[in-house]
Tab-separated table of C-alpha atoms in Angstrom:
chain	number	residue	atom	x	y	z
A	16	MET	CA	-7.936	0.580	17.257
A	17	ASP	CA	-9.348	-2.953	17.041
A	18	VAL	CA	-12.682	-2.446	15.274
A	19	GLU	CA	-15.104	-5.036	16.607
A	20	ASP	CA	-18.575	-4.877	18.120
A	21	TYR	CA	-19.248	-5.379	21.820
A	22	PHE	CA	-20.572	-8.927	21.313
A	23	GLN	CA	-17.537	-10.082	19.310
A	24	ALA	CA	-14.949	-10.050	22.099
A	25	ASN	CA	-13.395	-13.503	22.509
A	26	ALA	CA	-14.116	-13.439	26.241
A	27	LEU	CA	-17.802	-13.725	25.320
A	28	ASP	CA	-17.396	-16.707	22.955
A	29	PRO	CA	-18.919	-19.232	25.411
A	30	TRP	CA	-22.102	-17.147	25.599
A	31	VAL	CA	-22.426	-15.612	22.102
A	32	ASP	CA	-22.498	-17.856	19.044
A	33	ARG	CA	-21.320	-16.278	15.806
A	34	SER	CA	-24.554	-17.390	14.135
A	35	SER	CA	-26.385	-14.891	16.384
A	36	TRP	CA	-24.264	-11.838	15.530
A	37	ASP	CA	-26.744	-10.557	12.940
A	38	THR	CA	-29.565	-10.663	15.495
A	39	LEU	CA	-27.851	-8.471	18.108
A	40	PRO	CA	-28.118	-4.669	18.157
A	41	SER	CA	-24.914	-3.209	16.785
A	42	ARG	CA	-23.055	-0.282	18.365
A	43	VAL	CA	-19.796	-0.407	16.414
A	44	GLU	CA	-20.605	2.470	14.042
A	45	ARG	CA	-21.595	4.804	16.862
A	46	ASN	CA	-18.619	3.972	19.066
A	47	THR	CA	-16.055	4.040	16.271
A	48	GLY	CA	-17.458	7.398	15.189
A	49	ARG	CA	-16.789	8.778	18.657
A	50	LEU	CA	-13.210	7.516	18.484
A	51	LEU	CA	-12.732	9.151	15.085
A	52	GLU	CA	-13.890	12.462	16.551
A	53	LEU	CA	-11.528	12.026	19.508
A	54	LEU	CA	-8.527	11.341	17.277
A	55	ALA	CA	-9.399	14.268	15.014
A	56	ARG	CA	-9.547	16.599	17.995
A	57	HIS	CA	-6.057	15.483	19.066
A	58	GLY	CA	-4.661	15.503	15.533
A	59	VAL	CA	-3.851	11.790	15.653
A	60	GLU	CA	-3.659	9.420	12.687
A	61	GLY	CA	-4.052	5.790	13.732
A	62	THR	CA	-4.225	2.241	12.443
A	63	PHE	CA	-7.639	0.557	12.590
A	64	PHE	CA	-7.445	-3.249	12.700
A	65	ALA	CA	-10.952	-4.070	11.459
A	66	VAL	CA	-12.845	-7.361	11.635
A	67	GLY	CA	-13.803	-8.436	8.113
A	68	TRP	CA	-17.350	-9.316	9.209
A	69	VAL	CA	-17.803	-5.716	10.356
A	70	ALA	CA	-16.393	-4.313	7.114
A	71	ALA	CA	-18.703	-6.482	5.005
A	72	ARG	CA	-21.790	-5.267	6.885
A	73	TYR	CA	-20.767	-1.672	7.471
A	74	PRO	CA	-18.608	-0.708	4.487
A	75	GLY	CA	-19.446	2.954	5.006
A	76	LEU	CA	-17.725	2.827	8.391
A	77	VAL	CA	-14.486	1.519	6.879
A	78	ARG	CA	-14.631	4.134	4.138
A	79	ARG	CA	-15.189	6.824	6.770
A	80	ILE	CA	-12.110	5.659	8.693
A	81	ALA	CA	-9.967	5.670	5.547
A	82	ALA	CA	-11.328	9.045	4.409
A	83	ALA	CA	-10.250	10.534	7.746
A	84	GLY	CA	-6.654	9.584	6.902
A	85	HIS	CA	-6.341	6.483	9.084
A	86	GLU	CA	-4.767	3.191	8.028
A	87	ILE	CA	-6.923	0.085	7.548
A	88	ALA	CA	-5.471	-3.244	8.699
A	89	SER	CA	-6.920	-6.693	9.378
A	90	HIS	CA	-8.237	-8.159	12.621
A	91	SER	CA	-9.259	-11.428	10.884
A	92	TYR	CA	-12.702	-12.082	9.373
A	93	TRP	CA	-14.614	-13.959	12.090
A	94	HIS	CA	-12.550	-12.818	15.080
A	95	ARG	CA	-11.480	-16.328	15.995
A	96	ARG	CA	-8.349	-17.014	18.042
A	97	ALA	CA	-5.481	-18.191	15.847
A	98	PHE	CA	-4.601	-21.166	18.052
A	99	THR	CA	-8.153	-22.569	17.675
A	100	LEU	CA	-7.780	-22.782	13.879
A	101	THR	CA	-6.024	-25.104	11.485
A	102	PRO	CA	-3.503	-23.495	9.125
A	103	ASP	CA	-6.033	-23.728	6.279
A	104	GLU	CA	-8.749	-22.077	8.372
A	105	PHE	CA	-6.374	-19.312	9.426
A	106	ARG	CA	-5.367	-18.726	5.812
A	107	ARG	CA	-9.016	-18.294	4.811
A	108	GLU	CA	-9.539	-15.840	7.678
A	109	VAL	CA	-6.636	-13.577	6.727
A	110	ARG	CA	-7.236	-13.879	2.982
A	111	GLU	CA	-10.961	-13.054	3.181
A	112	SER	CA	-10.503	-10.171	5.600
A	113	LYS	CA	-7.729	-8.645	3.489
A	114	ALA	CA	-9.878	-8.907	0.365
A	115	VAL	CA	-12.944	-7.229	1.851
A	116	LEU	CA	-10.942	-4.475	3.556
A	117	GLU	CA	-9.033	-3.622	0.374
A	118	ASP	CA	-12.217	-3.732	-1.698
A	119	VAL	CA	-14.105	-1.416	0.652
A	120	SER	CA	-11.289	1.027	1.485
A	121	GLY	CA	-9.544	1.062	-1.886
A	122	GLU	CA	-6.200	0.860	-0.073
A	123	PRO	CA	-3.663	-1.958	0.455
A	124	CYS	CA	-4.071	-3.852	3.724
A	125	LEU	CA	-0.513	-4.311	4.995
A	126	GLY	CA	-0.987	-5.282	8.632
A	127	PHE	CA	-2.614	-7.916	10.806
A	128	ARG	CA	-3.438	-8.356	14.462
A	129	ALA	CA	-4.742	-11.709	15.702
A	130	PRO	CA	-7.836	-11.587	17.915
A	131	SER	CA	-6.763	-11.664	21.563
A	132	PHE	CA	-3.084	-11.640	20.498
A	133	SER	CA	-3.556	-15.362	19.895
A	134	ILE	CA	-0.365	-16.089	17.960
A	135	ARG	CA	1.563	-17.730	20.761
A	136	PRO	CA	4.354	-20.330	21.033
A	137	GLY	CA	3.394	-23.252	18.842
A	138	THR	CA	1.472	-21.195	16.270
A	139	GLU	CA	4.416	-19.610	14.460
A	140	TRP	CA	3.041	-21.136	11.241
A	141	ALA	CA	0.524	-18.274	11.302
A	142	LEU	CA	3.317	-15.752	10.705
A	143	GLU	CA	4.482	-17.718	7.663
A	144	ILE	CA	0.940	-17.648	6.264
A	145	LEU	CA	0.706	-13.894	6.768
A	146	VAL	CA	3.772	-13.358	4.584
A	147	GLU	CA	2.438	-15.753	1.950
A	148	GLU	CA	-0.864	-13.849	1.868
A	149	GLY	CA	0.813	-10.504	1.270
A	150	TYR	CA	0.939	-8.936	4.722
A	151	ARG	CA	3.957	-6.788	5.540
A	152	TYR	CA	3.657	-6.513	9.322
A	153	ASP	CA	2.055	-8.179	12.320
A	154	SER	CA	1.073	-6.855	15.745
A	155	SER	CA	-0.086	-10.040	17.473
A	156	LEU	CA	2.744	-10.889	19.861
A	157	PHE	CA	2.397	-9.762	23.475
A	158	PRO	CA	5.666	-10.176	25.458
A	159	ILE	CA	3.906	-11.327	28.638
A	160	ARG	CA	3.013	-14.614	30.288
A	161	ARG	CA	-0.689	-15.112	31.022
A	162	PRO	CA	-3.423	-17.697	30.377
A	163	GLY	CA	-4.898	-17.519	26.883
A	164	TYR	CA	-2.191	-15.514	25.169
A	165	GLY	CA	1.281	-14.119	25.493
A	166	TYR	CA	4.647	-14.772	23.878
A	167	PRO	CA	7.220	-14.457	26.668
A	168	GLY	CA	10.750	-14.010	25.424
A	169	VAL	CA	9.874	-12.236	22.185
A	170	PRO	CA	11.831	-8.980	21.759
A	171	PRO	CA	9.559	-6.263	23.180
A	172	VAL	CA	10.606	-3.738	20.512
A	173	PRO	CA	9.770	-3.531	16.786
A	174	HIS	CA	11.819	-6.134	14.939
A	175	ARG	CA	11.976	-8.175	11.732
A	176	ILE	CA	11.134	-11.867	11.685
A	177	ARG	CA	12.809	-13.887	8.927
A	178	LEU	CA	10.553	-16.636	7.576
A	179	GLY	CA	10.692	-19.085	4.723
A	180	ALA	CA	8.367	-16.957	2.598
A	181	GLY	CA	10.109	-13.673	3.415
A	182	GLU	CA	10.295	-11.121	6.201
A	183	LEU	CA	7.606	-9.752	8.489
A	184	LEU	CA	7.899	-6.639	10.617
A	185	GLU	CA	6.685	-7.517	14.113
A	186	LEU	CA	5.278	-4.762	16.343
A	187	PRO	CA	4.793	-6.268	19.819
A	188	MET	CA	2.438	-4.752	22.346
A	189	ALA	CA	4.002	-2.372	24.863
A	190	VAL	CA	5.136	-3.590	28.278
A	191	LEU	CA	6.802	-2.012	31.284
A	192	ARG	CA	9.848	-4.001	32.395
A	193	TRP	CA	10.268	-4.320	36.152
A	194	GLY	CA	13.195	-6.653	36.725
A	195	ARG	CA	12.129	-9.956	35.177
A	196	LEU	CA	8.478	-8.956	35.271
A	197	ALA	CA	6.751	-7.616	32.128
A	198	ILE	CA	3.705	-5.501	33.012
A	199	PRO	CA	1.197	-4.913	30.174
A	200	ALA	CA	1.103	-1.224	29.221
A	201	ALA	CA	-0.483	-1.342	25.765
A	202	GLY	CA	-3.963	-0.036	26.532
A	203	GLY	CA	-7.130	-2.100	26.131
A	204	GLY	CA	-8.349	-3.642	29.367
A	205	TYR	CA	-5.030	-2.818	31.012
A	206	LEU	CA	-5.664	0.911	30.564
A	207	ARG	CA	-8.875	0.728	32.599
A	208	GLN	CA	-7.913	-2.037	35.043
A	209	LEU	CA	-4.408	-0.913	36.066
A	210	PRO	CA	-3.175	2.470	37.344
A	211	TYR	CA	-2.706	4.976	34.522
A	212	GLY	CA	0.807	5.747	35.787
A	213	LEU	CA	2.051	2.344	34.590
A	214	THR	CA	1.153	3.168	30.995
A	215	ALA	CA	2.652	6.661	31.196
A	216	ARG	CA	5.880	5.365	32.749
A	217	ALA	CA	6.229	2.685	30.078
A	218	PHE	CA	5.734	5.202	27.274
A	219	ARG	CA	8.314	7.573	28.729
A	220	ARG	CA	10.837	4.741	28.930
A	221	TRP	CA	10.162	3.702	25.339
A	222	GLU	CA	10.392	7.311	24.192
A	223	ALA	CA	13.713	7.840	25.987
A	224	ALA	CA	15.093	4.675	24.366
A	225	GLY	CA	14.046	5.868	20.898
A	226	TYR	CA	11.368	3.239	20.258
A	227	SER	CA	7.695	3.461	19.361
A	228	ALA	CA	5.284	1.725	21.750
A	229	MET	CA	2.148	0.000	20.474
A	230	PHE	CA	-1.089	1.137	22.134
A	231	TYR	CA	-4.663	0.023	21.386
A	232	THR	CA	-8.298	0.110	22.433
A	233	HIS	CA	-11.684	-1.166	21.207
A	234	PRO	CA	-14.795	0.850	20.306
A	235	TRP	CA	-16.828	-1.085	22.889
A	236	GLU	CA	-14.418	-0.048	25.653
A	237	ILE	CA	-15.683	3.552	25.534
A	238	ASP	CA	-19.310	2.409	25.887
A	239	PRO	CA	-20.366	1.808	29.524
A	240	GLU	CA	-24.012	1.677	28.367
A	241	GLN	CA	-23.528	-1.315	26.066
A	242	PRO	CA	-25.903	-4.275	26.583
A	243	ARG	CA	-24.619	-6.513	29.358
A	244	LEU	CA	-24.613	-10.162	28.375
A	245	PRO	CA	-25.278	-12.992	30.857
A	246	VAL	CA	-21.669	-14.088	31.345
A	247	GLY	CA	-19.834	-15.739	34.240
A	248	LEU	CA	-18.683	-13.713	37.229
A	249	VAL	CA	-14.988	-13.723	36.307
A	250	THR	CA	-15.717	-12.620	32.744
A	251	GLN	CA	-18.156	-10.009	34.007
A	252	PHE	CA	-15.466	-8.542	36.254
A	253	ARG	CA	-12.672	-8.570	33.688
A	254	HIS	CA	-14.722	-7.520	30.668
A	255	TYR	CA	-16.990	-4.806	32.065
A	256	ARG	CA	-15.028	-3.382	34.989
A	257	GLY	CA	-13.712	0.138	34.467
A	258	LEU	CA	-15.435	0.912	31.158
A	259	GLU	CA	-16.248	4.386	32.479
A	260	LYS	CA	-12.501	5.046	32.878
A	261	THR	CA	-11.535	4.408	29.261
A	262	TRP	CA	-12.640	7.716	27.730
A	263	PRO	CA	-10.958	10.078	30.234
A	264	ARG	CA	-7.780	8.000	30.158
A	265	LEU	CA	-7.730	8.056	26.352
A	266	GLU	CA	-8.074	11.828	26.504
A	267	ARG	CA	-5.131	11.939	28.878
A	268	VAL	CA	-2.787	9.639	26.987
A	269	LEU	CA	-3.550	11.336	23.659
A	270	GLY	CA	-2.800	14.669	25.271
A	271	GLU	CA	0.491	13.576	26.846
A	272	PHE	CA	2.052	11.541	24.014
A	273	ARG	CA	2.336	11.690	20.227
A	274	PHE	CA	0.850	8.903	18.115
A	275	ALA	CA	0.965	7.878	14.453
A	276	SER	CA	-0.290	5.028	12.293
A	277	VAL	CA	1.945	2.056	11.580
A	278	ARG	CA	1.936	3.060	7.909
A	279	ARG	CA	3.268	6.537	8.695
A	280	ARG	CA	5.798	5.446	11.316
A	281	PHE	CA	7.222	2.429	9.468
A	282	GLY	CA	6.254	3.031	5.823
A	283	PRO	CA	9.775	2.768	4.340
A	284	LEU	CA	10.420	-0.492	6.201
A	285	LEU	CA	7.206	-1.904	4.756
A	286	GLY	CA	8.144	-1.011	1.200
A	287	HIS	CA	5.188	1.353	1.161
A	288	PRO	CA	5.723	5.132	1.280
A	289	ALA	CA	4.029	6.966	4.099
A	290	PRO	CA	1.094	9.130	2.998
A	291	ALA	CA	1.486	12.868	2.592
A	292	PRO	CA	1.070	14.806	5.845
A	293	ARG	CA	-2.508	15.739	6.608
A	294	PRO	CA	-3.342	19.461	6.420
A	295	ALA	CA	-3.726	21.213	9.751
A	296	ALA	CA	-7.292	21.419	11.004
């Protein structure tokens, strides 16, 4: 889960200035609460990549997520794309978000996901900074080719990246391979925009091969009633289309496949023991 409010999506950056965030009605607590109830009903423990700005303003929400047994990871502080930042600016983002998340949750923040998967060819320095700042894993690389993000050619399976400062476990977003074509199958907008069968087929292939597939969504994607902002037609189509499909498709995918947090699935590889199993409900 990428914990951000509806007005913080990068697609809305041209229309929503960060200085106005405090003036907009927030829906992140309500929507994240619904997701927590959904995961509890399916017995799923997940990883919540939270925006530091959200954690600083709604610390009770982060504590509620952690108390429910979910892992807390970083989604940066100001939700800015990595390739728009200098190395120093990126370092401040990941350092400040890690600090606030650890302070609020009382748990180590081991993982990071860049807003809009914005670590792409040419910004590999960001991975080096993550290691230097104490992160153990990253989930920012999307093995597809598309405008705005994508890292074509990266191994589509969990793998270690050796860097000058150490090693980083990389958990790329799931894709369905069709010849040379990589079709996104990691959830998010692709879950509501593309046929559900693509996601299910990809997960079955990953499962048969013995790998874990990374799947995600946002709290605002289960909220068709969210305030509609005056955006361009293309953004309106891509950002708001299919919001009513997200909830039933989440119900379906959670019912058909087994999920776990990164911490539980890869704890030994991260040098951090997985937590004790949660008692049955």
